[in-house]
Amino acid sequence: MHTPKRRPMHALSDEEARLRALARKGTKVRVTFEGEITDAWQWSGGALRGLGFIVTSPDGRTHTVRAEQPGLRIEAVPADEEDAS
């Protein structure tokens, strides 16, 4: 019988332990990040139409966001929070 390979144990940060606990198929999560809308467009095709956005996060990465994605909610950052950053 095959013996499993021993792997060194290392301590997880509290955050990594929390994320690993969530990383199970079927777990419902809410993902939130802040960014700046750098482009937006309206599209249509037959009876379907929608909005799309390019959001740039503070680290410079760009993310394509389709407004019709189920469960998506886009909110403006309140001015007092924006000024604090």
mmCIF file with all atom_site columns, N, CA, C and O in Angstrom, residues 2-57:
data_model
loop_
_atom_site.group_PDB
_atom_site.id
_atom_site.type_symbol
_atom_site.label_atom_id
_atom_site.label_alt_id
_atom_site.label_comp_id
_atom_site.label_asym_id
_atom_site.label_entity_id
_atom_site.label_seq_id
_atom_site.pdbx_PDB_ins_code
_atom_site.Cartn_x
_atom_site.Cartn_y
_atom_site.Cartn_z
_atom_site.occupancy
_atom_site.B_iso_or_equiv
_atom_site.pdbx_formal_charge
_atom_site.auth_seq_id
_atom_site.auth_comp_id
_atom_site.auth_asym_id
_atom_site.auth_atom_id
_atom_site.pdbx_PDB_model_num
ATOM 1   N N  . HIS A 1 2  ? 0.468   2.266  -0.717  1.00 0.00 ? 2  HIS A N  1
ATOM 2   C CA . HIS A 1 2  ? 1.220   3.521  -0.834  1.00 0.00 ? 2  HIS A CA 1
ATOM 3   C C  . HIS A 1 2  ? 1.100   4.332  0.451   1.00 0.00 ? 2  HIS A C  1
ATOM 4   O O  . HIS A 1 2  ? 0.007   4.534  0.971   1.00 0.00 ? 2  HIS A O  1
ATOM 5   N N  . THR A 1 3  ? 2.227   4.797  0.952   1.00 0.00 ? 3  THR A N  1
ATOM 6   C CA . THR A 1 3  ? 2.235   5.636  2.151   1.00 0.00 ? 3  THR A CA 1
ATOM 7   C C  . THR A 1 3  ? 2.193   7.096  1.711   1.00 0.00 ? 3  THR A C  1
ATOM 8   O O  . THR A 1 3  ? 2.971   7.503  0.853   1.00 0.00 ? 3  THR A O  1
ATOM 9   N N  . PRO A 1 4  ? 1.275   7.883  2.290   1.00 0.00 ? 4  PRO A N  1
ATOM 10  C CA . PRO A 1 4  ? 1.202   9.301  1.910   1.00 0.00 ? 4  PRO A CA 1
ATOM 11  C C  . PRO A 1 4  ? 2.512   10.024 2.222   1.00 0.00 ? 4  PRO A C  1
ATOM 12  O O  . PRO A 1 4  ? 3.180   9.723  3.205   1.00 0.00 ? 4  PRO A O  1
ATOM 13  N N  . LYS A 1 5  ? 2.872   10.947 1.356   1.00 0.00 ? 5  LYS A N  1
ATOM 14  C CA . LYS A 1 5  ? 4.083   11.734 1.546   1.00 0.00 ? 5  LYS A CA 1
ATOM 15  C C  . LYS A 1 5  ? 3.879   12.687 2.729   1.00 0.00 ? 5  LYS A C  1
ATOM 16  O O  . LYS A 1 5  ? 2.862   13.365 2.822   1.00 0.00 ? 5  LYS A O  1
ATOM 17  N N  . ARG A 1 6  ? 4.838   12.711 3.621   1.00 0.00 ? 6  ARG A N  1
ATOM 18  C CA . ARG A 1 6  ? 4.752   13.622 4.760   1.00 0.00 ? 6  ARG A CA 1
ATOM 19  C C  . ARG A 1 6  ? 5.054   15.033 4.293   1.00 0.00 ? 6  ARG A C  1
ATOM 20  O O  . ARG A 1 6  ? 5.973   15.253 3.527   1.00 0.00 ? 6  ARG A O  1
ATOM 21  N N  . ARG A 1 7  ? 4.282   15.950 4.753   1.00 0.00 ? 7  ARG A N  1
ATOM 22  C CA . ARG A 1 7  ? 4.476   17.349 4.388   1.00 0.00 ? 7  ARG A CA 1
ATOM 23  C C  . ARG A 1 7  ? 4.723   18.153 5.646   1.00 0.00 ? 7  ARG A C  1
ATOM 24  O O  . ARG A 1 7  ? 4.077   17.911 6.657   1.00 0.00 ? 7  ARG A O  1
ATOM 25  N N  . PRO A 1 8  ? 5.657   19.095 5.566   1.00 0.00 ? 8  PRO A N  1
ATOM 26  C CA . PRO A 1 8  ? 5.925   19.892 6.764   1.00 0.00 ? 8  PRO A CA 1
ATOM 27  C C  . PRO A 1 8  ? 4.703   20.733 7.132   1.00 0.00 ? 8  PRO A C  1
ATOM 28  O O  . PRO A 1 8  ? 3.983   21.216 6.271   1.00 0.00 ? 8  PRO A O  1
ATOM 29  N N  . MET A 1 9  ? 4.479   20.868 8.416   1.00 0.00 ? 9  MET A N  1
ATOM 30  C CA . MET A 1 9  ? 3.369   21.681 8.902   1.00 0.00 ? 9  MET A CA 1
ATOM 31  C C  . MET A 1 9  ? 3.847   23.122 9.000   1.00 0.00 ? 9  MET A C  1
ATOM 32  O O  . MET A 1 9  ? 4.962   23.374 9.416   1.00 0.00 ? 9  MET A O  1
ATOM 33  N N  . HIS A 1 10 ? 3.032   24.045 8.591   1.00 0.00 ? 10 HIS A N  1
ATOM 34  C CA . HIS A 1 10 ? 3.349   25.440 8.835   1.00 0.00 ? 10 HIS A CA 1
ATOM 35  C C  . HIS A 1 10 ? 2.109   26.133 9.352   1.00 0.00 ? 10 HIS A C  1
ATOM 36  O O  . HIS A 1 10 ? 0.992   25.779 9.016   1.00 0.00 ? 10 HIS A O  1
ATOM 37  N N  . ALA A 1 11 ? 2.353   27.087 10.205  1.00 0.00 ? 11 ALA A N  1
ATOM 38  C CA . ALA A 1 11 ? 1.243   27.814 10.814  1.00 0.00 ? 11 ALA A CA 1
ATOM 39  C C  . ALA A 1 11 ? 0.544   28.663 9.773   1.00 0.00 ? 11 ALA A C  1
ATOM 40  O O  . ALA A 1 11 ? 1.181   29.266 8.907   1.00 0.00 ? 11 ALA A O  1
ATOM 41  N N  . LEU A 1 12 ? -0.760  28.689 9.849   1.00 0.00 ? 12 LEU A N  1
ATOM 42  C CA . LEU A 1 12 ? -1.549  29.535 8.964   1.00 0.00 ? 12 LEU A CA 1
ATOM 43  C C  . LEU A 1 12 ? -1.861  30.827 9.694   1.00 0.00 ? 12 LEU A C  1
ATOM 44  O O  . LEU A 1 12 ? -2.074  30.839 10.894  1.00 0.00 ? 12 LEU A O  1
ATOM 45  N N  . SER A 1 13 ? -1.922  31.905 8.925   1.00 0.00 ? 13 SER A N  1
ATOM 46  C CA . SER A 1 13 ? -2.422  33.133 9.528   1.00 0.00 ? 13 SER A CA 1
ATOM 47  C C  . SER A 1 13 ? -3.908  32.930 9.775   1.00 0.00 ? 13 SER A C  1
ATOM 48  O O  . SER A 1 13 ? -4.545  32.045 9.184   1.00 0.00 ? 13 SER A O  1
ATOM 49  N N  . ASP A 1 14 ? -4.483  33.735 10.637  1.00 0.00 ? 14 ASP A N  1
ATOM 50  C CA . ASP A 1 14 ? -5.921  33.639 10.888  1.00 0.00 ? 14 ASP A CA 1
ATOM 51  C C  . ASP A 1 14 ? -6.709  33.833 9.594   1.00 0.00 ? 14 ASP A C  1
ATOM 52  O O  . ASP A 1 14 ? -7.694  33.152 9.339   1.00 0.00 ? 14 ASP A O  1
ATOM 53  N N  . GLU A 1 15 ? -6.249  34.767 8.750   1.00 0.00 ? 15 GLU A N  1
ATOM 54  C CA . GLU A 1 15 ? -6.942  35.044 7.488   1.00 0.00 ? 15 GLU A CA 1
ATOM 55  C C  . GLU A 1 15 ? -6.860  33.853 6.547   1.00 0.00 ? 15 GLU A C  1
ATOM 56  O O  . GLU A 1 15 ? -7.841  33.469 5.916   1.00 0.00 ? 15 GLU A O  1
ATOM 57  N N  . GLU A 1 16 ? -5.676  33.230 6.431   1.00 0.00 ? 16 GLU A N  1
ATOM 58  C CA . GLU A 1 16 ? -5.542  32.082 5.544   1.00 0.00 ? 16 GLU A CA 1
ATOM 59  C C  . GLU A 1 16 ? -6.389  30.912 6.048   1.00 0.00 ? 16 GLU A C  1
ATOM 60  O O  . GLU A 1 16 ? -7.032  30.218 5.260   1.00 0.00 ? 16 GLU A O  1
ATOM 61  N N  . ALA A 1 17 ? -6.432  30.699 7.340   1.00 0.00 ? 17 ALA A N  1
ATOM 62  C CA . ALA A 1 17 ? -7.267  29.637 7.902   1.00 0.00 ? 17 ALA A CA 1
ATOM 63  C C  . ALA A 1 17 ? -8.740  29.899 7.608   1.00 0.00 ? 17 ALA A C  1
ATOM 64  O O  . ALA A 1 17 ? -9.495  28.987 7.249   1.00 0.00 ? 17 ALA A O  1
ATOM 65  N N  . ARG A 1 18 ? -9.165  31.160 7.724   1.00 0.00 ? 18 ARG A N  1
ATOM 66  C CA . ARG A 1 18 ? -10.549 31.525 7.442   1.00 0.00 ? 18 ARG A CA 1
ATOM 67  C C  . ARG A 1 18 ? -10.889 31.257 5.974   1.00 0.00 ? 18 ARG A C  1
ATOM 68  O O  . ARG A 1 18 ? -11.934 30.685 5.653   1.00 0.00 ? 18 ARG A O  1
ATOM 69  N N  . LEU A 1 19 ? -9.985  31.652 5.058   1.00 0.00 ? 19 LEU A N  1
ATOM 70  C CA . LEU A 1 19 ? -10.230 31.446 3.631   1.00 0.00 ? 19 LEU A CA 1
ATOM 71  C C  . LEU A 1 19 ? -10.239 29.965 3.269   1.00 0.00 ? 19 LEU A C  1
ATOM 72  O O  . LEU A 1 19 ? -11.049 29.516 2.464   1.00 0.00 ? 19 LEU A O  1
ATOM 73  N N  . ARG A 1 20 ? -9.333  29.183 3.872   1.00 0.00 ? 20 ARG A N  1
ATOM 74  C CA . ARG A 1 20 ? -9.320  27.746 3.585   1.00 0.00 ? 20 ARG A CA 1
ATOM 75  C C  . ARG A 1 20 ? -10.609 27.080 4.059   1.00 0.00 ? 20 ARG A C  1
ATOM 76  O O  . ARG A 1 20 ? -11.102 26.170 3.428   1.00 0.00 ? 20 ARG A O  1
ATOM 77  N N  . ALA A 1 21 ? -11.151 27.556 5.176   1.00 0.00 ? 21 ALA A N  1
ATOM 78  C CA . ALA A 1 21 ? -12.409 27.000 5.666   1.00 0.00 ? 21 ALA A CA 1
ATOM 79  C C  . ALA A 1 21 ? -13.551 27.301 4.700   1.00 0.00 ? 21 ALA A C  1
ATOM 80  O O  . ALA A 1 21 ? -14.491 26.515 4.574   1.00 0.00 ? 21 ALA A O  1
ATOM 81  N N  . LEU A 1 22 ? -13.478 28.427 3.997   1.00 0.00 ? 22 LEU A N  1
ATOM 82  C CA . LEU A 1 22 ? -14.508 28.785 3.013   1.00 0.00 ? 22 LEU A CA 1
ATOM 83  C C  . LEU A 1 22 ? -14.328 28.047 1.693   1.00 0.00 ? 22 LEU A C  1
ATOM 84  O O  . LEU A 1 22 ? -15.265 27.957 0.900   1.00 0.00 ? 22 LEU A O  1
ATOM 85  N N  . ALA A 1 23 ? -13.132 27.548 1.434   1.00 0.00 ? 23 ALA A N  1
ATOM 86  C CA . ALA A 1 23 ? -12.793 26.984 0.126   1.00 0.00 ? 23 ALA A CA 1
ATOM 87  C C  . ALA A 1 23 ? -13.328 25.561 -0.028  1.00 0.00 ? 23 ALA A C  1
ATOM 88  O O  . ALA A 1 23 ? -12.592 24.620 -0.268  1.00 0.00 ? 23 ALA A O  1
ATOM 89  N N  . ARG A 1 24 ? -14.602 25.424 0.131   1.00 0.00 ? 24 ARG A N  1
ATOM 90  C CA . ARG A 1 24 ? -15.255 24.144 -0.044  1.00 0.00 ? 24 ARG A CA 1
ATOM 91  C C  . ARG A 1 24 ? -16.352 24.319 -1.096  1.00 0.00 ? 24 ARG A C  1
ATOM 92  O O  . ARG A 1 24 ? -17.094 25.294 -1.054  1.00 0.00 ? 24 ARG A O  1
ATOM 93  N N  . LYS A 1 25 ? -16.422 23.381 -2.010  1.00 0.00 ? 25 LYS A N  1
ATOM 94  C CA . LYS A 1 25 ? -17.405 23.460 -3.082  1.00 0.00 ? 25 LYS A CA 1
ATOM 95  C C  . LYS A 1 25 ? -18.802 23.620 -2.495  1.00 0.00 ? 25 LYS A C  1
ATOM 96  O O  . LYS A 1 25 ? -19.176 22.907 -1.568  1.00 0.00 ? 25 LYS A O  1
ATOM 97  N N  . GLY A 1 26 ? -19.556 24.583 -3.012  1.00 0.00 ? 26 GLY A N  1
ATOM 98  C CA . GLY A 1 26 ? -20.917 24.809 -2.569  1.00 0.00 ? 26 GLY A CA 1
ATOM 99  C C  . GLY A 1 26 ? -21.066 25.873 -1.498  1.00 0.00 ? 26 GLY A C  1
ATOM 100 O O  . GLY A 1 26 ? -22.178 26.249 -1.165  1.00 0.00 ? 26 GLY A O  1
ATOM 101 N N  . THR A 1 27 ? -19.941 26.369 -0.942  1.00 0.00 ? 27 THR A N  1
ATOM 102 C CA . THR A 1 27 ? -20.025 27.411 0.071   1.00 0.00 ? 27 THR A CA 1
ATOM 103 C C  . THR A 1 27 ? -20.469 28.713 -0.574  1.00 0.00 ? 27 THR A C  1
ATOM 104 O O  . THR A 1 27 ? -19.896 29.138 -1.571  1.00 0.00 ? 27 THR A O  1
ATOM 105 N N  . LYS A 1 28 ? -21.495 29.341 -0.030  1.00 0.00 ? 28 LYS A N  1
ATOM 106 C CA . LYS A 1 28 ? -21.965 30.629 -0.560  1.00 0.00 ? 28 LYS A CA 1
ATOM 107 C C  . LYS A 1 28 ? -21.134 31.735 0.065   1.00 0.00 ? 28 LYS A C  1
ATOM 108 O O  . LYS A 1 28 ? -20.952 31.773 1.275   1.00 0.00 ? 28 LYS A O  1
ATOM 109 N N  . VAL A 1 29 ? -20.586 32.615 -0.770  1.00 0.00 ? 29 VAL A N  1
ATOM 110 C CA . VAL A 1 29 ? -19.728 33.701 -0.307  1.00 0.00 ? 29 VAL A CA 1
ATOM 111 C C  . VAL A 1 29 ? -20.122 35.013 -0.971  1.00 0.00 ? 29 VAL A C  1
ATOM 112 O O  . VAL A 1 29 ? -20.813 35.027 -1.977  1.00 0.00 ? 29 VAL A O  1
ATOM 113 N N  . ARG A 1 30 ? -19.653 36.101 -0.400  1.00 0.00 ? 30 ARG A N  1
ATOM 114 C CA . ARG A 1 30 ? -19.801 37.428 -1.000  1.00 0.00 ? 30 ARG A CA 1
ATOM 115 C C  . ARG A 1 30 ? -18.383 37.953 -1.188  1.00 0.00 ? 30 ARG A C  1
ATOM 116 O O  . ARG A 1 30 ? -17.609 38.005 -0.244  1.00 0.00 ? 30 ARG A O  1
ATOM 117 N N  . VAL A 1 31 ? -18.041 38.329 -2.409  1.00 0.00 ? 31 VAL A N  1
ATOM 118 C CA . VAL A 1 31 ? -16.715 38.843 -2.734  1.00 0.00 ? 31 VAL A CA 1
ATOM 119 C C  . VAL A 1 31 ? -16.839 40.343 -2.966  1.00 0.00 ? 31 VAL A C  1
ATOM 120 O O  . VAL A 1 31 ? -17.653 40.783 -3.768  1.00 0.00 ? 31 VAL A O  1
ATOM 121 N N  . THR A 1 32 ? -16.028 41.116 -2.266  1.00 0.00 ? 32 THR A N  1
ATOM 122 C CA . THR A 1 32 ? -16.105 42.564 -2.367  1.00 0.00 ? 32 THR A CA 1
ATOM 123 C C  . THR A 1 32 ? -14.710 43.125 -2.577  1.00 0.00 ? 32 THR A C  1
ATOM 124 O O  . THR A 1 32 ? -13.769 42.708 -1.909  1.00 0.00 ? 32 THR A O  1
ATOM 125 N N  . PHE A 1 33 ? -14.568 44.046 -3.518  1.00 0.00 ? 33 PHE A N  1
ATOM 126 C CA . PHE A 1 33 ? -13.325 44.788 -3.660  1.00 0.00 ? 33 PHE A CA 1
ATOM 127 C C  . PHE A 1 33 ? -13.663 46.175 -4.167  1.00 0.00 ? 33 PHE A C  1
ATOM 128 O O  . PHE A 1 33 ? -14.693 46.388 -4.773  1.00 0.00 ? 33 PHE A O  1
ATOM 129 N N  . GLU A 1 34 ? -12.798 47.112 -3.848  1.00 0.00 ? 34 GLU A N  1
ATOM 130 C CA . GLU A 1 34 ? -13.007 48.475 -4.322  1.00 0.00 ? 34 GLU A CA 1
ATOM 131 C C  . GLU A 1 34 ? -12.144 48.718 -5.540  1.00 0.00 ? 34 GLU A C  1
ATOM 132 O O  . GLU A 1 34 ? -11.070 48.148 -5.680  1.00 0.00 ? 34 GLU A O  1
ATOM 133 N N  . GLY A 1 35 ? -12.620 49.569 -6.403  1.00 0.00 ? 35 GLY A N  1
ATOM 134 C CA . GLY A 1 35 ? -11.886 49.932 -7.595  1.00 0.00 ? 35 GLY A CA 1
ATOM 135 C C  . GLY A 1 35 ? -12.503 51.166 -8.212  1.00 0.00 ? 35 GLY A C  1
ATOM 136 O O  . GLY A 1 35 ? -13.442 51.750 -7.679  1.00 0.00 ? 35 GLY A O  1
ATOM 137 N N  . GLU A 1 36 ? -11.959 51.541 -9.340  1.00 0.00 ? 36 GLU A N  1
ATOM 138 C CA . GLU A 1 36 ? -12.446 52.717 -10.065 1.00 0.00 ? 36 GLU A CA 1
ATOM 139 C C  . GLU A 1 36 ? -12.947 52.260 -11.423 1.00 0.00 ? 36 GLU A C  1
ATOM 140 O O  . GLU A 1 36 ? -12.266 51.494 -12.115 1.00 0.00 ? 36 GLU A O  1
ATOM 141 N N  . ILE A 1 37 ? -14.153 52.707 -11.807 1.00 0.00 ? 37 ILE A N  1
ATOM 142 C CA . ILE A 1 37 ? -14.660 52.358 -13.132 1.00 0.00 ? 37 ILE A CA 1
ATOM 143 C C  . ILE A 1 37 ? -13.858 53.158 -14.144 1.00 0.00 ? 37 ILE A C  1
ATOM 144 O O  . ILE A 1 37 ? -13.851 54.384 -14.126 1.00 0.00 ? 37 ILE A O  1
ATOM 145 N N  . THR A 1 38 ? -13.148 52.437 -14.997 1.00 0.00 ? 38 THR A N  1
ATOM 146 C CA . THR A 1 38 ? -12.309 53.103 -15.995 1.00 0.00 ? 38 THR A CA 1
ATOM 147 C C  . THR A 1 38 ? -12.931 53.056 -17.388 1.00 0.00 ? 38 THR A C  1
ATOM 148 O O  . THR A 1 38 ? -12.462 53.745 -18.283 1.00 0.00 ? 38 THR A O  1
ATOM 149 N N  . ASP A 1 39 ? -13.979 52.233 -17.555 1.00 0.00 ? 39 ASP A N  1
ATOM 150 C CA . ASP A 1 39 ? -14.695 52.198 -18.829 1.00 0.00 ? 39 ASP A CA 1
ATOM 151 C C  . ASP A 1 39 ? -16.056 51.567 -18.576 1.00 0.00 ? 39 ASP A C  1
ATOM 152 O O  . ASP A 1 39 ? -16.207 50.757 -17.656 1.00 0.00 ? 39 ASP A O  1
ATOM 153 N N  . ALA A 1 40 ? -17.026 51.949 -19.347 1.00 0.00 ? 40 ALA A N  1
ATOM 154 C CA . ALA A 1 40 ? -18.368 51.386 -19.250 1.00 0.00 ? 40 ALA A CA 1
ATOM 155 C C  . ALA A 1 40 ? -18.995 51.400 -20.628 1.00 0.00 ? 40 ALA A C  1
ATOM 156 O O  . ALA A 1 40 ? -18.677 52.253 -21.449 1.00 0.00 ? 40 ALA A O  1
ATOM 157 N N  . TRP A 1 41 ? -19.867 50.437 -20.890 1.00 0.00 ? 41 TRP A N  1
ATOM 158 C CA . TRP A 1 41 ? -20.532 50.375 -22.184 1.00 0.00 ? 41 TRP A CA 1
ATOM 159 C C  . TRP A 1 41 ? -21.891 49.719 -22.030 1.00 0.00 ? 41 TRP A C  1
ATOM 160 O O  . TRP A 1 41 ? -22.143 48.993 -21.073 1.00 0.00 ? 41 TRP A O  1
ATOM 161 N N  . GLN A 1 42 ? -22.760 50.015 -22.977 1.00 0.00 ? 42 GLN A N  1
ATOM 162 C CA . GLN A 1 42 ? -24.069 49.392 -23.048 1.00 0.00 ? 42 GLN A CA 1
ATOM 163 C C  . GLN A 1 42 ? -24.046 48.461 -24.247 1.00 0.00 ? 42 GLN A C  1
ATOM 164 O O  . GLN A 1 42 ? -23.503 48.798 -25.293 1.00 0.00 ? 42 GLN A O  1
ATOM 165 N N  . TRP A 1 43 ? -24.614 47.281 -24.110 1.00 0.00 ? 43 TRP A N  1
ATOM 166 C CA . TRP A 1 43 ? -24.653 46.331 -25.213 1.00 0.00 ? 43 TRP A CA 1
ATOM 167 C C  . TRP A 1 43 ? -26.084 45.836 -25.402 1.00 0.00 ? 43 TRP A C  1
ATOM 168 O O  . TRP A 1 43 ? -26.906 45.909 -24.502 1.00 0.00 ? 43 TRP A O  1
ATOM 169 N N  . SER A 1 44 ? -26.359 45.372 -26.598 1.00 0.00 ? 44 SER A N  1
ATOM 170 C CA . SER A 1 44 ? -27.663 44.772 -26.875 1.00 0.00 ? 44 SER A CA 1
ATOM 171 C C  . SER A 1 44 ? -27.497 43.709 -27.951 1.00 0.00 ? 44 SER A C  1
ATOM 172 O O  . SER A 1 44 ? -26.612 43.789 -28.793 1.00 0.00 ? 44 SER A O  1
ATOM 173 N N  . GLY A 1 45 ? -28.335 42.737 -27.868 1.00 0.00 ? 45 GLY A N  1
ATOM 174 C CA . GLY A 1 45 ? -28.342 41.659 -28.852 1.00 0.00 ? 45 GLY A CA 1
ATOM 175 C C  . GLY A 1 45 ? -29.728 41.063 -28.878 1.00 0.00 ? 45 GLY A C  1
ATOM 176 O O  . GLY A 1 45 ? -30.113 40.352 -27.949 1.00 0.00 ? 45 GLY A O  1
ATOM 177 N N  . GLY A 1 46 ? -30.504 41.392 -29.903 1.00 0.00 ? 46 GLY A N  1
ATOM 178 C CA . GLY A 1 46 ? -31.887 40.927 -29.952 1.00 0.00 ? 46 GLY A CA 1
ATOM 179 C C  . GLY A 1 46 ? -32.677 41.554 -28.818 1.00 0.00 ? 46 GLY A C  1
ATOM 180 O O  . GLY A 1 46 ? -32.689 42.759 -28.641 1.00 0.00 ? 46 GLY A O  1
ATOM 181 N N  . ALA A 1 47 ? -33.326 40.717 -28.014 1.00 0.00 ? 47 ALA A N  1
ATOM 182 C CA . ALA A 1 47 ? -34.139 41.215 -26.900 1.00 0.00 ? 47 ALA A CA 1
ATOM 183 C C  . ALA A 1 47 ? -33.302 41.438 -25.635 1.00 0.00 ? 47 ALA A C  1
ATOM 184 O O  . ALA A 1 47 ? -33.802 41.939 -24.648 1.00 0.00 ? 47 ALA A O  1
ATOM 185 N N  . LEU A 1 48 ? -32.024 41.059 -25.661 1.00 0.00 ? 48 LEU A N  1
ATOM 186 C CA . LEU A 1 48 ? -31.176 41.192 -24.482 1.00 0.00 ? 48 LEU A CA 1
ATOM 187 C C  . LEU A 1 48 ? -30.362 42.474 -24.545 1.00 0.00 ? 48 LEU A C  1
ATOM 188 O O  . LEU A 1 48 ? -29.908 42.893 -25.602 1.00 0.00 ? 48 LEU A O  1
ATOM 189 N N  . ARG A 1 49 ? -30.185 43.107 -23.399 1.00 0.00 ? 49 ARG A N  1
ATOM 190 C CA . ARG A 1 49 ? -29.311 44.271 -23.322 1.00 0.00 ? 49 ARG A CA 1
ATOM 191 C C  . ARG A 1 49 ? -28.739 44.353 -21.919 1.00 0.00 ? 49 ARG A C  1
ATOM 192 O O  . ARG A 1 49 ? -29.262 43.758 -20.991 1.00 0.00 ? 49 ARG A O  1
ATOM 193 N N  . GLY A 1 50 ? -27.658 45.076 -21.778 1.00 0.00 ? 50 GLY A N  1
ATOM 194 C CA . GLY A 1 50 ? -27.045 45.186 -20.467 1.00 0.00 ? 50 GLY A CA 1
ATOM 195 C C  . GLY A 1 50 ? -25.933 46.211 -20.441 1.00 0.00 ? 50 GLY A C  1
ATOM 196 O O  . GLY A 1 50 ? -25.685 46.912 -21.428 1.00 0.00 ? 50 GLY A O  1
ATOM 197 N N  . LEU A 1 51 ? -25.283 46.280 -19.296 1.00 0.00 ? 51 LEU A N  1
ATOM 198 C CA . LEU A 1 51 ? -24.155 47.185 -19.093 1.00 0.00 ? 51 LEU A CA 1
ATOM 199 C C  . LEU A 1 51 ? -22.928 46.375 -18.747 1.00 0.00 ? 51 LEU A C  1
ATOM 200 O O  . LEU A 1 51 ? -23.013 45.352 -18.072 1.00 0.00 ? 51 LEU A O  1
ATOM 201 N N  . GLY A 1 52 ? -21.799 46.867 -19.178 1.00 0.00 ? 52 GLY A N  1
ATOM 202 C CA . GLY A 1 52 ? -20.516 46.260 -18.825 1.00 0.00 ? 52 GLY A CA 1
ATOM 203 C C  . GLY A 1 52 ? -19.592 47.332 -18.287 1.00 0.00 ? 52 GLY A C  1
ATOM 204 O O  . GLY A 1 52 ? -19.737 48.516 -18.627 1.00 0.00 ? 52 GLY A O  1
ATOM 205 N N  . PHE A 1 53 ? -18.687 46.935 -17.425 1.00 0.00 ? 53 PHE A N  1
ATOM 206 C CA . PHE A 1 53 ? -17.747 47.869 -16.820 1.00 0.00 ? 53 PHE A CA 1
ATOM 207 C C  . PHE A 1 53 ? -16.354 47.268 -16.815 1.00 0.00 ? 53 PHE A C  1
ATOM 208 O O  . PHE A 1 53 ? -16.197 46.056 -16.708 1.00 0.00 ? 53 PHE A O  1
ATOM 209 N N  . ILE A 1 54 ? -15.363 48.123 -16.903 1.00 0.00 ? 54 ILE A N  1
ATOM 210 C CA . ILE A 1 54 ? -13.991 47.745 -16.576 1.00 0.00 ? 54 ILE A CA 1
ATOM 211 C C  . ILE A 1 54 ? -13.693 48.455 -15.272 1.00 0.00 ? 54 ILE A C  1
ATOM 212 O O  . ILE A 1 54 ? -13.818 49.679 -15.179 1.00 0.00 ? 54 ILE A O  1
ATOM 213 N N  . VAL A 1 55 ? -13.341 47.680 -14.241 1.00 0.00 ? 55 VAL A N  1
ATOM 214 C CA . VAL A 1 55 ? -13.015 48.233 -12.933 1.00 0.00 ? 55 VAL A CA 1
ATOM 215 C C  . VAL A 1 55 ? -11.532 48.000 -12.701 1.00 0.00 ? 55 VAL A C  1
ATOM 216 O O  . VAL A 1 55 ? -11.034 46.885 -12.855 1.00 0.00 ? 55 VAL A O  1
ATOM 217 N N  . THR A 1 56 ? -10.815 49.067 -12.354 1.00 0.00 ? 56 THR A N  1
ATOM 218 C CA . THR A 1 56 ? -9.390  48.958 -12.050 1.00 0.00 ? 56 THR A CA 1
ATOM 219 C C  . THR A 1 56 ? -9.224  49.012 -10.541 1.00 0.00 ? 56 THR A C  1
ATOM 220 O O  . THR A 1 56 ? -9.658  49.962 -9.892  1.00 0.00 ? 56 THR A O  1
ATOM 221 N N  . SER A 1 57 ? -8.626  47.953 -9.972  1.00 0.00 ? 57 SER A N  1
ATOM 222 C CA . SER A 1 57 ? -8.414  47.903 -8.534  1.00 0.00 ? 57 SER A CA 1
ATOM 223 C C  . SER A 1 57 ? -7.143  48.675 -8.177  1.00 0.00 ? 57 SER A C  1
ATOM 224 O O  . SER A 1 57 ? -6.328  48.989 -9.049  1.00 0.00 ? 57 SER A O  1
#
